[in-house]
Short mmCIF file of N, CA and C in Angstrom, two decimals:
data_model
loop_
_atom_site.label_atom_id
_atom_site.label_comp_id
_atom_site.label_asym_id
_atom_site.label_seq_id
_atom_site.Cartn_x
_atom_site.Cartn_y
_atom_site.Cartn_z
N VAL A 1 98.84 115.80 106.22
CA VAL A 1 97.56 116.30 106.68
C VAL A 1 96.49 115.34 106.19
N ARG A 2 95.68 114.86 107.09
CA ARG A 2 94.56 113.98 106.74
C ARG A 2 93.27 114.78 106.90
N GLY A 3 92.36 114.62 105.96
CA GLY A 3 91.09 115.31 106.05
C GLY A 3 91.18 116.74 105.55
N PRO A 4 90.16 117.54 105.83
CA PRO A 4 90.15 118.92 105.36
C PRO A 4 91.35 119.70 105.94
N TRP A 5 91.82 120.66 105.17
CA TRP A 5 92.93 121.50 105.62
C TRP A 5 92.43 122.43 106.72
N PRO A 6 93.06 122.40 107.89
CA PRO A 6 92.62 123.31 108.95
C PRO A 6 92.94 124.77 108.59
N ASN A 7 93.97 124.96 107.78
CA ASN A 7 94.34 126.28 107.26
C ASN A 7 95.29 126.02 106.09
N HIS A 8 95.79 127.05 105.48
CA HIS A 8 96.69 126.88 104.32
C HIS A 8 98.12 127.23 104.67
N ASP A 9 98.46 127.20 105.95
CA ASP A 9 99.82 127.52 106.38
C ASP A 9 100.81 126.40 106.04
N TRP A 10 100.36 125.15 106.10
CA TRP A 10 101.27 124.02 105.88
C TRP A 10 101.74 124.02 104.44
N GLN A 11 103.06 123.95 104.24
CA GLN A 11 103.62 123.90 102.89
C GLN A 11 104.68 122.82 102.77
N GLY A 12 104.47 121.70 103.44
CA GLY A 12 105.37 120.56 103.30
C GLY A 12 106.49 120.56 104.31
N TRP A 13 107.25 119.52 104.30
CA TRP A 13 108.33 119.31 105.25
C TRP A 13 109.70 119.51 104.63
N TRP A 14 109.75 119.93 103.36
CA TRP A 14 111.01 120.01 102.62
C TRP A 14 111.65 121.39 102.66
N GLY A 15 111.03 122.35 103.27
CA GLY A 15 111.60 123.69 103.36
C GLY A 15 111.30 124.52 102.13
N GLU A 16 112.07 125.59 101.94
CA GLU A 16 111.82 126.55 100.87
C GLU A 16 112.25 126.07 99.48
N ASP A 17 113.02 124.97 99.41
CA ASP A 17 113.52 124.48 98.12
C ASP A 17 113.21 122.99 97.98
N PRO A 18 111.96 122.63 97.62
CA PRO A 18 111.60 121.22 97.49
C PRO A 18 112.45 120.54 96.41
N PRO A 19 112.60 119.22 96.50
CA PRO A 19 113.47 118.50 95.57
C PRO A 19 112.88 118.22 94.20
N PHE A 20 111.66 118.65 93.92
CA PHE A 20 110.97 118.22 92.71
C PHE A 20 111.33 119.03 91.47
N HIS A 21 111.39 120.35 91.56
CA HIS A 21 111.76 121.24 90.45
C HIS A 21 110.89 121.04 89.22
N THR A 22 109.62 120.81 89.45
CA THR A 22 108.65 120.57 88.40
C THR A 22 107.26 120.75 89.01
N PRO A 23 106.23 120.96 88.21
CA PRO A 23 104.89 121.03 88.80
C PRO A 23 104.52 119.70 89.48
N VAL A 24 103.86 119.78 90.62
CA VAL A 24 103.43 118.60 91.37
C VAL A 24 101.91 118.67 91.51
N PHE A 25 101.24 117.59 91.13
CA PHE A 25 99.79 117.49 91.25
C PHE A 25 99.47 116.47 92.33
N VAL A 26 98.79 116.91 93.36
CA VAL A 26 98.44 116.06 94.48
C VAL A 26 96.95 115.73 94.36
N LEU A 27 96.66 114.45 94.12
CA LEU A 27 95.28 113.98 94.02
C LEU A 27 94.73 113.91 95.44
N THR A 28 93.65 114.65 95.71
CA THR A 28 93.14 114.74 97.07
C THR A 28 91.63 114.87 97.05
N HIS A 29 91.03 114.57 98.19
CA HIS A 29 89.59 114.81 98.36
C HIS A 29 89.35 116.19 98.97
N HIS A 30 90.44 116.89 99.27
CA HIS A 30 90.34 118.20 99.93
C HIS A 30 91.21 119.20 99.18
N ALA A 31 90.67 119.71 98.07
CA ALA A 31 91.42 120.65 97.25
C ALA A 31 91.78 121.90 98.07
N ARG A 32 92.84 122.54 97.68
CA ARG A 32 93.27 123.79 98.30
C ARG A 32 93.98 124.61 97.23
N PRO A 33 94.19 125.88 97.45
CA PRO A 33 94.88 126.69 96.45
C PRO A 33 96.31 126.19 96.20
N SER A 34 96.75 126.34 94.97
CA SER A 34 98.14 125.98 94.63
C SER A 34 99.09 126.94 95.32
N PHE A 35 100.32 126.48 95.53
CA PHE A 35 101.36 127.37 96.05
C PHE A 35 102.68 126.99 95.42
N THR A 36 103.60 127.94 95.40
CA THR A 36 104.91 127.74 94.77
C THR A 36 106.01 127.95 95.80
N LEU A 37 106.95 127.03 95.81
CA LEU A 37 108.17 127.14 96.59
C LEU A 37 109.32 126.95 95.62
N SER A 38 110.21 127.91 95.54
CA SER A 38 111.33 127.87 94.60
C SER A 38 110.76 127.68 93.19
N ASP A 39 111.16 126.62 92.49
CA ASP A 39 110.68 126.38 91.12
C ASP A 39 109.66 125.24 91.07
N THR A 40 109.03 124.93 92.19
CA THR A 40 108.03 123.87 92.26
C THR A 40 106.68 124.45 92.64
N THR A 41 105.68 124.20 91.79
CA THR A 41 104.32 124.60 92.13
C THR A 41 103.52 123.35 92.49
N PHE A 42 102.86 123.39 93.62
CA PHE A 42 102.04 122.29 94.10
C PHE A 42 100.58 122.60 93.82
N HIS A 43 99.91 121.67 93.14
CA HIS A 43 98.50 121.79 92.82
C HIS A 43 97.76 120.68 93.56
N PHE A 44 96.81 121.03 94.39
CA PHE A 44 96.02 120.06 95.15
C PHE A 44 94.67 119.97 94.48
N VAL A 45 94.43 118.87 93.76
CA VAL A 45 93.27 118.78 92.89
C VAL A 45 92.42 117.56 93.22
N GLU A 46 91.12 117.73 93.01
CA GLU A 46 90.19 116.62 93.12
C GLU A 46 89.94 116.10 91.71
N GLY A 47 89.59 114.83 91.61
CA GLY A 47 89.27 114.28 90.30
C GLY A 47 89.66 112.83 90.21
N ASP A 48 89.30 112.22 89.12
CA ASP A 48 89.67 110.83 88.89
C ASP A 48 91.11 110.80 88.37
N PRO A 49 91.78 109.66 88.48
CA PRO A 49 93.18 109.58 88.05
C PRO A 49 93.42 110.04 86.61
N ALA A 50 92.54 109.69 85.68
CA ALA A 50 92.75 110.07 84.27
C ALA A 50 92.72 111.59 84.10
N THR A 51 91.82 112.26 84.79
CA THR A 51 91.71 113.71 84.69
C THR A 51 92.95 114.40 85.28
N VAL A 52 93.38 113.93 86.43
CA VAL A 52 94.55 114.52 87.07
C VAL A 52 95.81 114.24 86.25
N LEU A 53 95.91 113.05 85.68
CA LEU A 53 97.04 112.73 84.81
C LEU A 53 97.05 113.65 83.59
N ALA A 54 95.91 113.92 83.02
CA ALA A 54 95.83 114.82 81.86
C ALA A 54 96.32 116.22 82.24
N GLN A 55 95.98 116.69 83.43
CA GLN A 55 96.46 117.99 83.89
C GLN A 55 97.98 117.97 84.05
N ALA A 56 98.50 116.90 84.61
CA ALA A 56 99.95 116.79 84.80
C ALA A 56 100.68 116.71 83.46
N LYS A 57 100.12 115.98 82.50
CA LYS A 57 100.73 115.88 81.17
C LYS A 57 100.76 117.24 80.48
N GLU A 58 99.68 117.99 80.61
CA GLU A 58 99.64 119.32 80.01
C GLU A 58 100.72 120.21 80.63
N ALA A 59 100.86 120.16 81.93
CA ALA A 59 101.87 120.97 82.61
C ALA A 59 103.28 120.52 82.25
N ALA A 60 103.46 119.23 81.96
CA ALA A 60 104.78 118.69 81.62
C ALA A 60 105.22 119.06 80.22
N ALA A 61 104.30 119.48 79.38
CA ALA A 61 104.62 119.95 78.03
C ALA A 61 105.53 118.97 77.27
N GLY A 62 105.11 117.71 77.25
CA GLY A 62 105.84 116.71 76.48
C GLY A 62 106.92 115.96 77.25
N LYS A 63 107.22 116.37 78.45
CA LYS A 63 108.20 115.66 79.27
C LYS A 63 107.51 114.53 80.02
N ASP A 64 108.30 113.66 80.64
CA ASP A 64 107.75 112.55 81.41
C ASP A 64 106.95 113.06 82.60
N VAL A 65 105.96 112.26 82.99
CA VAL A 65 105.17 112.51 84.20
C VAL A 65 105.43 111.33 85.13
N ARG A 66 105.76 111.63 86.38
CA ARG A 66 106.01 110.58 87.35
C ARG A 66 104.87 110.53 88.37
N LEU A 67 104.55 109.33 88.78
CA LEU A 67 103.51 109.10 89.75
C LEU A 67 104.15 108.71 91.07
N GLY A 68 103.77 109.37 92.11
CA GLY A 68 104.24 109.02 93.44
C GLY A 68 103.05 108.95 94.35
N GLY A 69 103.18 108.23 95.40
CA GLY A 69 102.07 108.17 96.35
C GLY A 69 102.05 106.86 97.08
N GLY A 70 101.00 106.69 97.83
CA GLY A 70 100.82 105.47 98.58
C GLY A 70 100.15 104.40 97.75
N VAL A 71 99.94 103.27 98.38
CA VAL A 71 99.39 102.10 97.70
C VAL A 71 98.05 102.41 97.04
N SER A 72 97.15 103.10 97.73
CA SER A 72 95.82 103.31 97.14
C SER A 72 95.88 104.17 95.88
N ILE A 73 96.74 105.17 95.87
CA ILE A 73 96.89 106.01 94.67
C ILE A 73 97.50 105.20 93.53
N ILE A 74 98.56 104.47 93.81
CA ILE A 74 99.22 103.68 92.76
C ILE A 74 98.24 102.64 92.19
N ARG A 75 97.47 101.98 93.06
CA ARG A 75 96.51 100.99 92.59
C ARG A 75 95.44 101.63 91.70
N GLN A 76 94.99 102.83 92.04
CA GLN A 76 93.99 103.50 91.20
C GLN A 76 94.54 103.72 89.79
N TYR A 77 95.77 104.16 89.69
CA TYR A 77 96.37 104.41 88.38
C TYR A 77 96.64 103.09 87.64
N LEU A 78 97.10 102.07 88.35
CA LEU A 78 97.30 100.76 87.72
C LEU A 78 95.98 100.20 87.22
N ASP A 79 94.96 100.23 88.07
CA ASP A 79 93.67 99.65 87.71
C ASP A 79 93.03 100.39 86.53
N ALA A 80 93.33 101.68 86.39
CA ALA A 80 92.79 102.47 85.27
C ALA A 80 93.64 102.31 84.00
N GLY A 81 94.73 101.54 84.07
CA GLY A 81 95.57 101.33 82.90
C GLY A 81 96.38 102.56 82.51
N LEU A 82 96.75 103.38 83.49
CA LEU A 82 97.42 104.65 83.21
C LEU A 82 98.92 104.62 83.48
N VAL A 83 99.47 103.46 83.79
CA VAL A 83 100.90 103.35 84.10
C VAL A 83 101.60 102.68 82.93
N ASP A 84 102.66 103.33 82.43
CA ASP A 84 103.45 102.76 81.33
C ASP A 84 104.66 102.00 81.85
N THR A 85 105.38 102.60 82.78
CA THR A 85 106.55 101.94 83.39
C THR A 85 106.49 102.19 84.89
N MET A 86 107.11 101.28 85.64
CA MET A 86 107.09 101.42 87.08
C MET A 86 108.34 100.78 87.66
N HIS A 87 108.92 101.45 88.65
CA HIS A 87 110.06 100.94 89.39
C HIS A 87 109.66 100.92 90.86
N VAL A 88 109.55 99.72 91.41
CA VAL A 88 109.15 99.56 92.81
C VAL A 88 110.32 98.94 93.56
N VAL A 89 110.71 99.57 94.64
CA VAL A 89 111.79 99.06 95.48
C VAL A 89 111.16 98.41 96.70
N VAL A 90 111.47 97.14 96.92
CA VAL A 90 110.91 96.39 98.04
C VAL A 90 112.01 96.19 99.07
N VAL A 91 111.74 96.68 100.27
CA VAL A 91 112.67 96.56 101.39
C VAL A 91 112.12 95.48 102.32
N PRO A 92 112.93 94.50 102.69
CA PRO A 92 112.42 93.37 103.47
C PRO A 92 112.25 93.71 104.95
N VAL A 93 111.42 94.70 105.23
CA VAL A 93 111.12 95.08 106.61
C VAL A 93 109.61 95.19 106.72
N GLU A 94 109.05 94.64 107.77
CA GLU A 94 107.62 94.71 107.95
C GLU A 94 107.31 95.54 109.19
N TYR A 95 106.47 96.55 109.01
CA TYR A 95 106.05 97.42 110.10
C TYR A 95 104.57 97.22 110.39
N GLY A 96 104.22 96.23 111.12
CA GLY A 96 102.82 96.04 111.47
C GLY A 96 101.96 95.73 110.26
N THR A 97 100.82 96.37 110.19
CA THR A 97 99.90 96.12 109.09
C THR A 97 99.81 97.34 108.20
N GLY A 98 99.23 97.17 107.08
CA GLY A 98 99.07 98.26 106.13
C GLY A 98 98.52 97.73 104.84
N LEU A 99 98.50 98.58 103.84
CA LEU A 99 98.02 98.18 102.53
C LEU A 99 99.14 97.55 101.72
N ARG A 100 98.79 96.59 100.90
CA ARG A 100 99.78 95.93 100.05
C ARG A 100 99.55 96.35 98.61
N LEU A 101 100.63 96.63 97.90
CA LEU A 101 100.52 96.95 96.48
C LEU A 101 100.11 95.71 95.70
N TRP A 102 100.56 94.55 96.17
CA TRP A 102 100.22 93.27 95.56
C TRP A 102 100.52 92.15 96.55
N ASP A 103 99.96 90.97 96.28
CA ASP A 103 100.37 89.78 97.03
C ASP A 103 101.65 89.24 96.41
N SER A 104 101.73 89.34 95.07
CA SER A 104 102.91 88.95 94.32
C SER A 104 103.01 89.86 93.10
N PRO A 105 104.22 90.29 92.73
CA PRO A 105 104.34 91.11 91.53
C PRO A 105 103.89 90.38 90.27
N ASP A 106 103.81 89.05 90.35
CA ASP A 106 103.34 88.27 89.20
C ASP A 106 101.91 88.61 88.81
N GLU A 107 101.15 89.21 89.74
CA GLU A 107 99.77 89.62 89.45
C GLU A 107 99.69 90.60 88.29
N LEU A 108 100.78 91.31 88.02
CA LEU A 108 100.78 92.33 86.97
C LEU A 108 101.35 91.83 85.65
N ARG A 109 101.75 90.57 85.58
CA ARG A 109 102.39 90.05 84.37
C ARG A 109 101.46 89.98 83.17
N ASP A 110 100.15 90.04 83.38
CA ASP A 110 99.24 90.03 82.23
C ASP A 110 99.31 91.35 81.46
N ARG A 111 99.76 92.42 82.13
CA ARG A 111 99.83 93.75 81.51
C ARG A 111 101.25 94.29 81.35
N PHE A 112 102.18 93.74 82.13
CA PHE A 112 103.53 94.28 82.16
C PHE A 112 104.58 93.20 82.01
N HIS A 113 105.67 93.57 81.38
CA HIS A 113 106.89 92.77 81.47
C HIS A 113 107.48 93.09 82.84
N LEU A 114 108.24 92.16 83.40
CA LEU A 114 108.79 92.36 84.74
C LEU A 114 110.23 91.87 84.79
N GLU A 115 111.08 92.70 85.33
CA GLU A 115 112.45 92.30 85.63
C GLU A 115 112.68 92.56 87.12
N VAL A 116 113.14 91.54 87.82
CA VAL A 116 113.40 91.64 89.26
C VAL A 116 114.90 91.61 89.47
N VAL A 117 115.42 92.62 90.15
CA VAL A 117 116.86 92.73 90.37
C VAL A 117 117.13 92.81 91.87
N PRO A 118 117.69 91.74 92.44
CA PRO A 118 118.03 91.78 93.87
C PRO A 118 119.34 92.54 94.08
N SER A 119 119.54 93.02 95.28
CA SER A 119 120.80 93.69 95.60
C SER A 119 121.38 93.07 96.86
N ALA A 120 122.66 93.30 97.07
CA ALA A 120 123.36 92.73 98.23
C ALA A 120 122.77 93.21 99.55
N SER A 121 122.16 94.37 99.56
CA SER A 121 121.59 94.93 100.79
C SER A 121 120.30 94.23 101.20
N GLY A 122 119.72 93.41 100.32
CA GLY A 122 118.46 92.76 100.59
C GLY A 122 117.28 93.46 99.93
N VAL A 123 117.51 94.66 99.42
CA VAL A 123 116.49 95.40 98.70
C VAL A 123 116.31 94.77 97.33
N THR A 124 115.08 94.67 96.87
CA THR A 124 114.81 94.11 95.54
C THR A 124 114.13 95.18 94.69
N HIS A 125 114.62 95.36 93.47
CA HIS A 125 114.06 96.31 92.53
C HIS A 125 113.18 95.55 91.54
N HIS A 126 111.95 96.03 91.38
CA HIS A 126 111.01 95.45 90.42
C HIS A 126 110.79 96.49 89.33
N PHE A 127 111.15 96.15 88.10
CA PHE A 127 110.97 97.05 86.96
C PHE A 127 109.84 96.50 86.09
N PHE A 128 108.83 97.31 85.86
CA PHE A 128 107.69 96.92 85.05
C PHE A 128 107.62 97.85 83.84
N TRP A 129 107.28 97.30 82.69
CA TRP A 129 106.99 98.12 81.52
C TRP A 129 105.86 97.47 80.75
N ARG A 130 104.99 98.31 80.22
CA ARG A 130 103.76 97.86 79.57
C ARG A 130 104.06 96.94 78.39
N LYS A 131 103.24 95.88 78.24
CA LYS A 131 103.37 94.95 77.11
C LYS A 131 102.83 95.60 75.86
#
């Protein structure tokens, strides 16, 4: 859904048992009431990345917090210095135009160690961890 929610009927494409099994915080410009499916509660919150991350950390109660999203969300968290480790899978397929996470993963070497692991399928795994 892009833009304001036309209603609150939409509850994702994963059915009654989403694969997350943990609280999910969705950073959005269009907040809506939280809802629960199975053991996953979705929170649609407005705010800056640090504030939303703090909410997710509190809900995680000491467990890891994972960041998912598109390029603009990931870049916001990277630019704010809020990412400790990152695993990016690069598939050598180009679909028209879009946003790029980077021109080269080397752009992040000033802040992260990097290990690049190619696979026989052509997919490349980029593992980053904070220096």
